[in-house]
């Protein structure tokens, strides 16, 4: 079978999700460096985002499409279950993570720390403060949602967890989110357990460069 190639950079939460999906399925792949908003990525993704994927003649972008393809094209444990109601719950959480949780936690809150656009490169305190009320609400929701089973959808690891864990990993290291999460034992335990999962531990990105 042709080699599968994921194009992007390891630090991207969406690239990490695709790598977790491959690791869960036991799919070997090559990670090819590709940076967002470059001509190379615009040739692979209409908006120049990462990741993209190549497999034989198939070129795909969008992490959900890539992970769903990997799940269906290869044997191994299902990341989206067969059973319609269970599958729908996974789809629901993947959608909530991608349309609400990533935009707030990563694009607004984390970016205000790491890509602040301030003259001296210091974190954007006003943007961080503005994000905190909604951040607290989202983390609280996630804490309540993972409390019953230790997973986001159903009682086993699914694609929903593969989308959420990289986001939590990044924000838990930041002071405000770290403080909020310290008061949310179910979510903290969820993150700790999933970071120890072999597919997640084996694909953990390199540590961020010191500022
Ligand atoms: N909906 C896309 C989002 C991918 C995405 O936002 N990737 C980020 C890196 S984590 C990116 O390429 N950002 C560059 C930009 O938005 O300009 C997916 O699920 O793959």
PDB file of N, CA and C in Angstrom, residues 96-193:
ATOM      1  N   UNK A  96     -18.164  20.405  18.028  1.00  0.00           N
ATOM      2  CA  UNK A  96     -18.107  21.407  19.110  1.00  0.00           C
ATOM      3  C   UNK A  96     -16.664  21.835  19.383  1.00  0.00           C
ATOM      4  N   UNK A  97     -15.759  20.862  19.382  1.00  0.00           N
ATOM      5  CA  UNK A  97     -14.344  21.209  19.624  1.00  0.00           C
ATOM      6  C   UNK A  97     -13.841  22.119  18.496  1.00  0.00           C
ATOM      7  N   UNK A  98     -14.178  21.765  17.248  1.00  0.00           N
ATOM      8  CA  UNK A  98     -13.616  22.518  16.118  1.00  0.00           C
ATOM      9  C   UNK A  98     -14.258  23.880  15.910  1.00  0.00           C
ATOM     10  N   UNK A  99     -15.523  24.003  16.257  1.00  0.00           N
ATOM     11  CA  UNK A  99     -16.199  25.272  15.961  1.00  0.00           C
ATOM     12  C   UNK A  99     -16.268  26.211  17.156  1.00  0.00           C
ATOM     13  N   UNK A 100     -16.109  25.695  18.374  1.00  0.00           N
ATOM     14  CA  UNK A 100     -16.224  26.570  19.551  1.00  0.00           C
ATOM     15  C   UNK A 100     -14.993  26.509  20.457  1.00  0.00           C
ATOM     16  N   UNK A 101     -14.498  25.309  20.718  1.00  0.00           N
ATOM     17  CA  UNK A 101     -13.425  25.189  21.727  1.00  0.00           C
ATOM     18  C   UNK A 101     -12.080  25.589  21.134  1.00  0.00           C
ATOM     19  N   UNK A 102     -11.742  25.085  19.952  1.00  0.00           N
ATOM     20  CA  UNK A 102     -10.478  25.520  19.334  1.00  0.00           C
ATOM     21  C   UNK A 102     -10.457  27.037  19.090  1.00  0.00           C
ATOM     22  N   UNK A 103     -11.517  27.628  18.526  1.00  0.00           N
ATOM     23  CA  UNK A 103     -11.446  29.075  18.268  1.00  0.00           C
ATOM     24  C   UNK A 103     -11.188  29.899  19.529  1.00  0.00           C
ATOM     25  N   UNK A 104     -11.795  29.501  20.642  1.00  0.00           N
ATOM     26  CA  UNK A 104     -11.576  30.272  21.878  1.00  0.00           C
ATOM     27  C   UNK A 104     -10.250  29.892  22.541  1.00  0.00           C
ATOM     28  N   UNK A 105     -10.059  28.592  22.784  1.00  0.00           N
ATOM     29  CA  UNK A 105      -8.891  28.168  23.580  1.00  0.00           C
ATOM     30  C   UNK A 105      -7.583  28.402  22.835  1.00  0.00           C
ATOM     31  N   UNK A 106      -7.558  28.080  21.545  1.00  0.00           N
ATOM     32  CA  UNK A 106      -6.301  28.190  20.792  1.00  0.00           C
ATOM     33  C   UNK A 106      -6.202  29.549  20.105  1.00  0.00           C
ATOM     34  N   UNK A 107      -7.148  29.834  19.221  1.00  0.00           N
ATOM     35  CA  UNK A 107      -6.982  31.037  18.355  1.00  0.00           C
ATOM     36  C   UNK A 107      -7.070  32.322  19.175  1.00  0.00           C
ATOM     37  N   UNK A 108      -7.933  32.363  20.199  1.00  0.00           N
ATOM     38  CA  UNK A 108      -8.040  33.596  20.991  1.00  0.00           C
ATOM     39  C   UNK A 108      -7.096  33.589  22.182  1.00  0.00           C
ATOM     40  N   UNK A 109      -7.261  32.597  23.061  1.00  0.00           N
ATOM     41  CA  UNK A 109      -6.537  32.624  24.338  1.00  0.00           C
ATOM     42  C   UNK A 109      -5.055  32.287  24.162  1.00  0.00           C
ATOM     43  N   UNK A 110      -4.751  31.127  23.582  1.00  0.00           N
ATOM     44  CA  UNK A 110      -3.336  30.747  23.460  1.00  0.00           C
ATOM     45  C   UNK A 110      -2.581  31.722  22.542  1.00  0.00           C
ATOM     46  N   UNK A 111      -3.227  32.132  21.454  1.00  0.00           N
ATOM     47  CA  UNK A 111      -2.542  33.067  20.550  1.00  0.00           C
ATOM     48  C   UNK A 111      -2.254  34.396  21.246  1.00  0.00           C
ATOM     49  N   UNK A 112      -3.106  34.811  22.185  1.00  0.00           N
ATOM     50  CA  UNK A 112      -2.846  36.055  22.922  1.00  0.00           C
ATOM     51  C   UNK A 112      -1.575  35.928  23.762  1.00  0.00           C
ATOM     52  N   UNK A 113      -1.193  34.702  24.071  1.00  0.00           N
ATOM     53  CA  UNK A 113       0.076  34.465  24.768  1.00  0.00           C
ATOM     54  C   UNK A 113       1.242  34.335  23.796  1.00  0.00           C
ATOM     55  N   UNK A 114       1.064  33.509  22.758  1.00  0.00           N
ATOM     56  CA  UNK A 114       2.246  33.138  21.962  1.00  0.00           C
ATOM     57  C   UNK A 114       2.399  33.933  20.665  1.00  0.00           C
ATOM     58  N   UNK A 115       1.320  34.458  20.133  1.00  0.00           N
ATOM     59  CA  UNK A 115       1.401  35.337  18.946  1.00  0.00           C
ATOM     60  C   UNK A 115       0.630  36.615  19.268  1.00  0.00           C
ATOM     61  N   UNK A 116       1.090  37.386  20.280  1.00  0.00           N
ATOM     62  CA  UNK A 116       0.240  38.454  20.806  1.00  0.00           C
ATOM     63  C   UNK A 116       0.131  39.685  19.900  1.00  0.00           C
ATOM     64  N   UNK A 117       1.087  39.866  19.027  1.00  0.00           N
ATOM     65  CA  UNK A 117       1.051  41.067  18.180  1.00  0.00           C
ATOM     66  C   UNK A 117       1.277  42.354  18.953  1.00  0.00           C
ATOM     67  N   UNK A 118       1.840  42.259  20.163  1.00  0.00           N
ATOM     68  CA  UNK A 118       2.150  43.457  20.946  1.00  0.00           C
ATOM     69  C   UNK A 118       3.525  43.979  20.516  1.00  0.00           C
ATOM     70  N   UNK A 119       3.789  45.277  20.733  1.00  0.00           N
ATOM     71  CA  UNK A 119       5.057  45.846  20.250  1.00  0.00           C
ATOM     72  C   UNK A 119       6.280  45.099  20.803  1.00  0.00           C
ATOM     73  N   UNK A 120       6.230  44.691  22.080  1.00  0.00           N
ATOM     74  CA  UNK A 120       7.395  44.021  22.673  1.00  0.00           C
ATOM     75  C   UNK A 120       7.263  42.497  22.706  1.00  0.00           C
ATOM     76  N   UNK A 121       6.200  41.973  22.111  1.00  0.00           N
ATOM     77  CA  UNK A 121       6.032  40.512  22.082  1.00  0.00           C
ATOM     78  C   UNK A 121       5.512  39.934  23.387  1.00  0.00           C
ATOM     79  N   UNK A 122       5.173  40.804  24.364  1.00  0.00           N
ATOM     80  CA  UNK A 122       4.624  40.305  25.637  1.00  0.00           C
ATOM     81  C   UNK A 122       3.180  39.850  25.424  1.00  0.00           C
ATOM     82  N   UNK A 123       2.708  38.915  26.266  1.00  0.00           N
ATOM     83  CA  UNK A 123       1.306  38.470  26.128  1.00  0.00           C
ATOM     84  C   UNK A 123       0.340  39.653  26.141  1.00  0.00           C
ATOM     85  N   UNK A 124      -0.728  39.526  25.388  1.00  0.00           N
ATOM     86  CA  UNK A 124      -1.732  40.586  25.273  1.00  0.00           C
ATOM     87  C   UNK A 124      -2.715  40.446  26.447  1.00  0.00           C
ATOM     88  N   UNK A 125      -2.417  41.157  27.538  1.00  0.00           N
ATOM     89  CA  UNK A 125      -3.196  41.021  28.768  1.00  0.00           C
ATOM     90  C   UNK A 125      -4.669  41.320  28.577  1.00  0.00           C
ATOM     91  N   UNK A 126      -4.983  42.327  27.749  1.00  0.00           N
ATOM     92  CA  UNK A 126      -6.396  42.685  27.551  1.00  0.00           C
ATOM     93  C   UNK A 126      -7.132  41.565  26.822  1.00  0.00           C
ATOM     94  N   UNK A 127      -6.491  41.001  25.806  1.00  0.00           N
ATOM     95  CA  UNK A 127      -7.141  39.914  25.052  1.00  0.00           C
ATOM     96  C   UNK A 127      -7.296  38.683  25.948  1.00  0.00           C
ATOM     97  N   UNK A 128      -6.296  38.426  26.780  1.00  0.00           N
ATOM     98  CA  UNK A 128      -6.381  37.269  27.686  1.00  0.00           C
ATOM     99  C   UNK A 128      -7.530  37.474  28.675  1.00  0.00           C
ATOM    100  N   UNK A 129      -7.585  38.663  29.280  1.00  0.00           N
ATOM    101  CA  UNK A 129      -8.644  38.942  30.266  1.00  0.00           C
ATOM    102  C   UNK A 129     -10.020  38.831  29.616  1.00  0.00           C
ATOM    103  N   UNK A 130     -10.129  39.302  28.367  1.00  0.00           N
ATOM    104  CA  UNK A 130     -11.426  39.260  27.687  1.00  0.00           C
ATOM    105  C   UNK A 130     -11.862  37.822  27.388  1.00  0.00           C
ATOM    106  N   UNK A 131     -10.887  36.942  27.207  1.00  0.00           N
ATOM    107  CA  UNK A 131     -11.229  35.549  26.872  1.00  0.00           C
ATOM    108  C   UNK A 131     -11.580  34.718  28.106  1.00  0.00           C
ATOM    109  N   UNK A 132     -11.164  35.182  29.284  1.00  0.00           N
ATOM    110  CA  UNK A 132     -11.254  34.316  30.467  1.00  0.00           C
ATOM    111  C   UNK A 132     -12.668  33.888  30.876  1.00  0.00           C
ATOM    112  N   UNK A 133     -13.668  34.778  30.866  1.00  0.00           N
ATOM    113  CA  UNK A 133     -14.997  34.284  31.283  1.00  0.00           C
ATOM    114  C   UNK A 133     -15.490  33.120  30.420  1.00  0.00           C
ATOM    115  N   UNK A 134     -15.372  33.258  29.105  1.00  0.00           N
ATOM    116  CA  UNK A 134     -15.835  32.169  28.225  1.00  0.00           C
ATOM    117  C   UNK A 134     -14.937  30.941  28.367  1.00  0.00           C
ATOM    118  N   UNK A 135     -13.656  31.173  28.580  1.00  0.00           N
ATOM    119  CA  UNK A 135     -12.742  30.044  28.777  1.00  0.00           C
ATOM    120  C   UNK A 135     -13.153  29.236  30.010  1.00  0.00           C
ATOM    121  N   UNK A 136     -13.462  29.948  31.091  1.00  0.00           N
ATOM    122  CA  UNK A 136     -13.907  29.268  32.309  1.00  0.00           C
ATOM    123  C   UNK A 136     -15.165  28.455  32.053  1.00  0.00           C
ATOM    124  N   UNK A 137     -16.098  29.028  31.291  1.00  0.00           N
ATOM    125  CA  UNK A 137     -17.356  28.297  31.005  1.00  0.00           C
ATOM    126  C   UNK A 137     -17.080  27.044  30.181  1.00  0.00           C
ATOM    127  N   UNK A 138     -16.202  27.185  29.178  1.00  0.00           N
ATOM    128  CA  UNK A 138     -15.926  26.014  28.322  1.00  0.00           C
ATOM    129  C   UNK A 138     -15.230  24.906  29.114  1.00  0.00           C
ATOM    130  N   UNK A 139     -14.268  25.288  29.945  1.00  0.00           N
ATOM    131  CA  UNK A 139     -13.543  24.263  30.693  1.00  0.00           C
ATOM    132  C   UNK A 139     -14.461  23.578  31.702  1.00  0.00           C
ATOM    133  N   UNK A 140     -15.361  24.356  32.273  1.00  0.00           N
ATOM    134  CA  UNK A 140     -16.343  23.795  33.182  1.00  0.00           C
ATOM    135  C   UNK A 140     -17.246  22.779  32.455  1.00  0.00           C
ATOM    136  N   UNK A 141     -17.699  23.159  31.276  1.00  0.00           N
ATOM    137  CA  UNK A 141     -18.514  22.248  30.454  1.00  0.00           C
ATOM    138  C   UNK A 141     -17.745  20.953  30.168  1.00  0.00           C
ATOM    139  N   UNK A 142     -16.476  21.099  29.797  1.00  0.00           N
ATOM    140  CA  UNK A 142     -15.681  19.910  29.472  1.00  0.00           C
ATOM    141  C   UNK A 142     -15.487  19.038  30.710  1.00  0.00           C
ATOM    142  N   UNK A 143     -15.267  19.677  31.851  1.00  0.00           N
ATOM    143  CA  UNK A 143     -15.103  18.923  33.106  1.00  0.00           C
ATOM    144  C   UNK A 143     -16.346  18.076  33.372  1.00  0.00           C
ATOM    145  N   UNK A 144     -17.513  18.706  33.219  1.00  0.00           N
ATOM    146  CA  UNK A 144     -18.766  17.963  33.463  1.00  0.00           C
ATOM    147  C   UNK A 144     -18.959  16.871  32.410  1.00  0.00           C
ATOM    148  N   UNK A 145     -18.497  17.123  31.198  1.00  0.00           N
ATOM    149  CA  UNK A 145     -18.749  16.174  30.105  1.00  0.00           C
ATOM    150  C   UNK A 145     -17.873  14.937  30.184  1.00  0.00           C
ATOM    151  N   UNK A 146     -16.641  15.097  30.677  1.00  0.00           N
ATOM    152  CA  UNK A 146     -15.764  13.917  30.752  1.00  0.00           C
ATOM    153  C   UNK A 146     -15.904  13.180  32.083  1.00  0.00           C
ATOM    154  N   UNK A 147     -16.564  13.824  33.055  1.00  0.00           N
ATOM    155  CA  UNK A 147     -16.624  13.229  34.407  1.00  0.00           C
ATOM    156  C   UNK A 147     -17.246  11.821  34.417  1.00  0.00           C
ATOM    157  N   UNK A 148     -18.372  11.574  33.687  1.00  0.00           N
ATOM    158  CA  UNK A 148     -19.015  10.265  33.846  1.00  0.00           C
ATOM    159  C   UNK A 148     -18.172   9.089  33.366  1.00  0.00           C
ATOM    160  N   UNK A 149     -17.472   9.216  32.236  1.00  0.00           N
ATOM    161  CA  UNK A 149     -16.780   8.039  31.669  1.00  0.00           C
ATOM    162  C   UNK A 149     -15.278   8.233  31.498  1.00  0.00           C
ATOM    163  N   UNK A 150     -14.800   9.465  31.679  1.00  0.00           N
ATOM    164  CA  UNK A 150     -13.378   9.716  31.403  1.00  0.00           C
ATOM    165  C   UNK A 150     -13.100   9.883  29.920  1.00  0.00           C
ATOM    166  N   UNK A 151     -14.162  10.005  29.109  1.00  0.00           N
ATOM    167  CA  UNK A 151     -14.033  10.256  27.668  1.00  0.00           C
ATOM    168  C   UNK A 151     -15.055  11.294  27.265  1.00  0.00           C
ATOM    169  N   UNK A 152     -14.828  11.896  26.102  1.00  0.00           N
ATOM    170  CA  UNK A 152     -15.742  12.958  25.686  1.00  0.00           C
ATOM    171  C   UNK A 152     -17.044  12.377  25.119  1.00  0.00           C
ATOM    172  N   UNK A 153     -16.956  11.272  24.411  1.00  0.00           N
ATOM    173  CA  UNK A 153     -18.150  10.659  23.814  1.00  0.00           C
ATOM    174  C   UNK A 153     -18.107   9.170  24.088  1.00  0.00           C
ATOM    175  N   UNK A 154     -19.138   8.660  24.717  1.00  0.00           N
ATOM    176  CA  UNK A 154     -19.183   7.231  25.016  1.00  0.00           C
ATOM    177  C   UNK A 154     -18.195   6.869  26.107  1.00  0.00           C
ATOM    178  N   UNK A 155     -17.857   5.579  26.164  1.00  0.00           N
ATOM    179  CA  UNK A 155     -17.006   5.147  27.277  1.00  0.00           C
ATOM    180  C   UNK A 155     -15.652   4.625  26.821  1.00  0.00           C
ATOM    181  N   UNK A 156     -15.233   5.027  25.622  1.00  0.00           N
ATOM    182  CA  UNK A 156     -13.899   4.629  25.158  1.00  0.00           C
ATOM    183  C   UNK A 156     -13.261   5.775  24.382  1.00  0.00           C
ATOM    184  N   UNK A 157     -11.992   5.594  24.023  1.00  0.00           N
ATOM    185  CA  UNK A 157     -11.274   6.639  23.287  1.00  0.00           C
ATOM    186  C   UNK A 157     -11.841   6.755  21.881  1.00  0.00           C
ATOM    187  N   UNK A 158     -12.143   7.975  21.449  1.00  0.00           N
ATOM    188  CA  UNK A 158     -12.665   8.206  20.102  1.00  0.00           C
ATOM    189  C   UNK A 158     -11.959   9.418  19.487  1.00  0.00           C
ATOM    190  N   UNK A 159     -12.374   9.714  18.262  1.00  0.00           N
ATOM    191  CA  UNK A 159     -11.826  10.878  17.561  1.00  0.00           C
ATOM    192  C   UNK A 159     -12.095  12.171  18.327  1.00  0.00           C
ATOM    193  N   UNK A 160     -13.180  12.205  19.088  1.00  0.00           N
ATOM    194  CA  UNK A 160     -13.474  13.412  19.876  1.00  0.00           C
ATOM    195  C   UNK A 160     -12.340  13.682  20.863  1.00  0.00           C
ATOM    196  N   UNK A 161     -11.836  12.645  21.506  1.00  0.00           N
ATOM    197  CA  UNK A 161     -10.716  12.820  22.434  1.00  0.00           C
ATOM    198  C   UNK A 161      -9.444  13.223  21.685  1.00  0.00           C
ATOM    199  N   UNK A 162      -9.263  12.664  20.502  1.00  0.00           N
ATOM    200  CA  UNK A 162      -8.058  12.997  19.721  1.00  0.00           C
ATOM    201  C   UNK A 162      -8.053  14.470  19.321  1.00  0.00           C
ATOM    202  N   UNK A 163      -9.230  15.071  19.186  1.00  0.00           N
ATOM    203  CA  UNK A 163      -9.294  16.511  18.891  1.00  0.00           C
ATOM    204  C   UNK A 163      -9.122  17.357  20.144  1.00  0.00           C
ATOM    205  N   UNK A 164      -9.647  16.887  21.268  1.00  0.00           N
ATOM    206  CA  UNK A 164      -9.621  17.731  22.474  1.00  0.00           C
ATOM    207  C   UNK A 164      -8.279  17.718  23.196  1.00  0.00           C
ATOM    208  N   UNK A 165      -7.657  16.541  23.306  1.00  0.00           N
ATOM    209  CA  UNK A 165      -6.458  16.413  24.157  1.00  0.00           C
ATOM    210  C   UNK A 165      -5.341  17.395  23.747  1.00  0.00           C
ATOM    211  N   UNK A 166      -5.003  17.525  22.451  1.00  0.00           N
ATOM    212  CA  UNK A 166      -3.932  18.475  22.116  1.00  0.00           C
ATOM    213  C   UNK A 166      -4.247  19.914  22.552  1.00  0.00           C
ATOM    214  N   UNK A 167      -5.495  20.309  22.479  1.00  0.00           N
ATOM    215  CA  UNK A 167      -5.870  21.675  22.890  1.00  0.00           C
ATOM    216  C   UNK A 167      -5.654  21.838  24.389  1.00  0.00           C
ATOM    217  N   UNK A 168      -6.131  20.867  25.166  1.00  0.00           N
ATOM    218  CA  UNK A 168      -5.968  20.960  26.623  1.00  0.00           C
ATOM    219  C   UNK A 168      -4.494  20.948  27.014  1.00  0.00           C
ATOM    220  N   UNK A 169      -3.709  20.134  26.300  1.00  0.00           N
ATOM    221  CA  UNK A 169      -2.265  20.051  26.580  1.00  0.00           C
ATOM    222  C   UNK A 169      -1.637  21.446  26.485  1.00  0.00           C
ATOM    223  N   UNK A 170      -1.977  22.165  25.427  1.00  0.00           N
ATOM    224  CA  UNK A 170      -1.360  23.482  25.230  1.00  0.00           C
ATOM    225  C   UNK A 170      -1.851  24.501  26.249  1.00  0.00           C
ATOM    226  N   UNK A 171      -3.147  24.550  26.488  1.00  0.00           N
ATOM    227  CA  UNK A 171      -3.619  25.640  27.358  1.00  0.00           C
ATOM    228  C   UNK A 171      -3.341  25.351  28.827  1.00  0.00           C
ATOM    229  N   UNK A 172      -3.250  24.078  29.214  1.00  0.00           N
ATOM    230  CA  UNK A 172      -3.009  23.757  30.626  1.00  0.00           C
ATOM    231  C   UNK A 172      -1.675  24.309  31.113  1.00  0.00           C
ATOM    232  N   UNK A 173      -0.757  24.590  30.151  1.00  0.00           N
ATOM    233  CA  UNK A 173       0.559  25.123  30.532  1.00  0.00           C
ATOM    234  C   UNK A 173       0.533  26.627  30.760  1.00  0.00           C
ATOM    235  N   UNK A 174      -0.553  27.253  30.415  1.00  0.00           N
ATOM    236  CA  UNK A 174      -0.624  28.718  30.557  1.00  0.00           C
ATOM    237  C   UNK A 174      -1.240  29.061  31.913  1.00  0.00           C
ATOM    238  N   UNK A 175      -0.810  30.189  32.508  1.00  0.00           N
ATOM    239  CA  UNK A 175      -1.161  30.401  33.923  1.00  0.00           C
ATOM    240  C   UNK A 175      -2.663  30.450  34.194  1.00  0.00           C
ATOM    241  N   UNK A 176      -3.422  31.186  33.384  1.00  0.00           N
ATOM    242  CA  UNK A 176      -4.841  31.362  33.726  1.00  0.00           C
ATOM    243  C   UNK A 176      -5.605  30.051  33.541  1.00  0.00           C
ATOM    244  N   UNK A 177      -5.384  29.392  32.396  1.00  0.00           N
ATOM    245  CA  UNK A 177      -6.084  28.118  32.154  1.00  0.00           C
ATOM    246  C   UNK A 177      -5.592  27.060  33.143  1.00  0.00           C
ATOM    247  N   UNK A 178      -4.305  27.098  33.460  1.00  0.00           N
ATOM    248  CA  UNK A 178      -3.764  26.148  34.440  1.00  0.00           C
ATOM    249  C   UNK A 178      -4.463  26.309  35.777  1.00  0.00           C
ATOM    250  N   UNK A 179      -4.683  27.569  36.166  1.00  0.00           N
ATOM    251  CA  UNK A 179      -5.368  27.805  37.457  1.00  0.00           C
ATOM    252  C   UNK A 179      -6.812  27.306  37.405  1.00  0.00           C
ATOM    253  N   UNK A 180      -7.489  27.581  36.302  1.00  0.00           N
ATOM    254  CA  UNK A 180      -8.888  27.128  36.187  1.00  0.00           C
ATOM    255  C   UNK A 180      -8.936  25.595  36.241  1.00  0.00           C
ATOM    256  N   UNK A 181      -8.028  24.976  35.504  1.00  0.00           N
ATOM    257  CA  UNK A 181      -8.067  23.506  35.435  1.00  0.00           C
ATOM    258  C   UNK A 181      -7.708  22.865  36.775  1.00  0.00           C
ATOM    259  N   UNK A 182      -6.902  23.548  37.566  1.00  0.00           N
ATOM    260  CA  UNK A 182      -6.553  23.000  38.883  1.00  0.00           C
ATOM    261  C   UNK A 182      -7.799  22.789  39.740  1.00  0.00           C
ATOM    262  N   UNK A 183      -8.868  23.545  39.462  1.00  0.00           N
ATOM    263  CA  UNK A 183     -10.119  23.391  40.202  1.00  0.00           C
ATOM    264  C   UNK A 183     -11.105  22.451  39.515  1.00  0.00           C
ATOM    265  N   UNK A 184     -10.661  21.776  38.464  1.00  0.00           N
ATOM    266  CA  UNK A 184     -11.559  20.884  37.703  1.00  0.00           C
ATOM    267  C   UNK A 184     -10.953  19.476  37.674  1.00  0.00           C
ATOM    268  N   UNK A 185     -11.190  18.687  38.716  1.00  0.00           N
ATOM    269  CA  UNK A 185     -10.475  17.406  38.843  1.00  0.00           C
ATOM    270  C   UNK A 185     -10.778  16.408  37.729  1.00  0.00           C
ATOM    271  N   UNK A 186     -12.007  16.385  37.229  1.00  0.00           N
ATOM    272  CA  UNK A 186     -12.316  15.389  36.185  1.00  0.00           C
ATOM    273  C   UNK A 186     -11.531  15.717  34.914  1.00  0.00           C
ATOM    274  N   UNK A 187     -11.479  17.002  34.578  1.00  0.00           N
ATOM    275  CA  UNK A 187     -10.776  17.400  33.351  1.00  0.00           C
ATOM    276  C   UNK A 187      -9.266  17.227  33.511  1.00  0.00           C
ATOM    277  N   UNK A 188      -8.751  17.542  34.691  1.00  0.00           N
ATOM    278  CA  UNK A 188      -7.316  17.375  34.941  1.00  0.00           C
ATOM    279  C   UNK A 188      -6.932  15.902  34.857  1.00  0.00           C
ATOM    280  N   UNK A 189      -7.751  15.038  35.445  1.00  0.00           N
ATOM    281  CA  UNK A 189      -7.476  13.599  35.389  1.00  0.00           C
ATOM    282  C   UNK A 189      -7.588  13.079  33.964  1.00  0.00           C
ATOM    283  N   UNK A 190      -8.570  13.583  33.239  1.00  0.00           N
ATOM    284  CA  UNK A 190      -8.761  13.206  31.823  1.00  0.00           C
ATOM    285  C   UNK A 190      -7.497  13.529  31.023  1.00  0.00           C
ATOM    286  N   UNK A 191      -6.996  14.742  31.202  1.00  0.00           N
ATOM    287  CA  UNK A 191      -5.804  15.143  30.443  1.00  0.00           C
ATOM    288  C   UNK A 191      -4.609  14.288  30.840  1.00  0.00           C
ATOM    289  N   UNK A 192      -4.412  14.086  32.126  1.00  0.00           N
ATOM    290  CA  UNK A 192      -3.256  13.316  32.587  1.00  0.00           C
ATOM    291  C   UNK A 192      -3.308  11.885  32.015  1.00  0.00           C
ATOM    292  N   UNK A 193      -4.469  11.265  32.082  1.00  0.00           N
ATOM    293  CA  UNK A 193      -4.588   9.880  31.606  1.00  0.00           C
ATOM    294  C   UNK A 193      -4.391   9.784  30.096  1.00  0.00           C
TER     295      UNK A 193
END
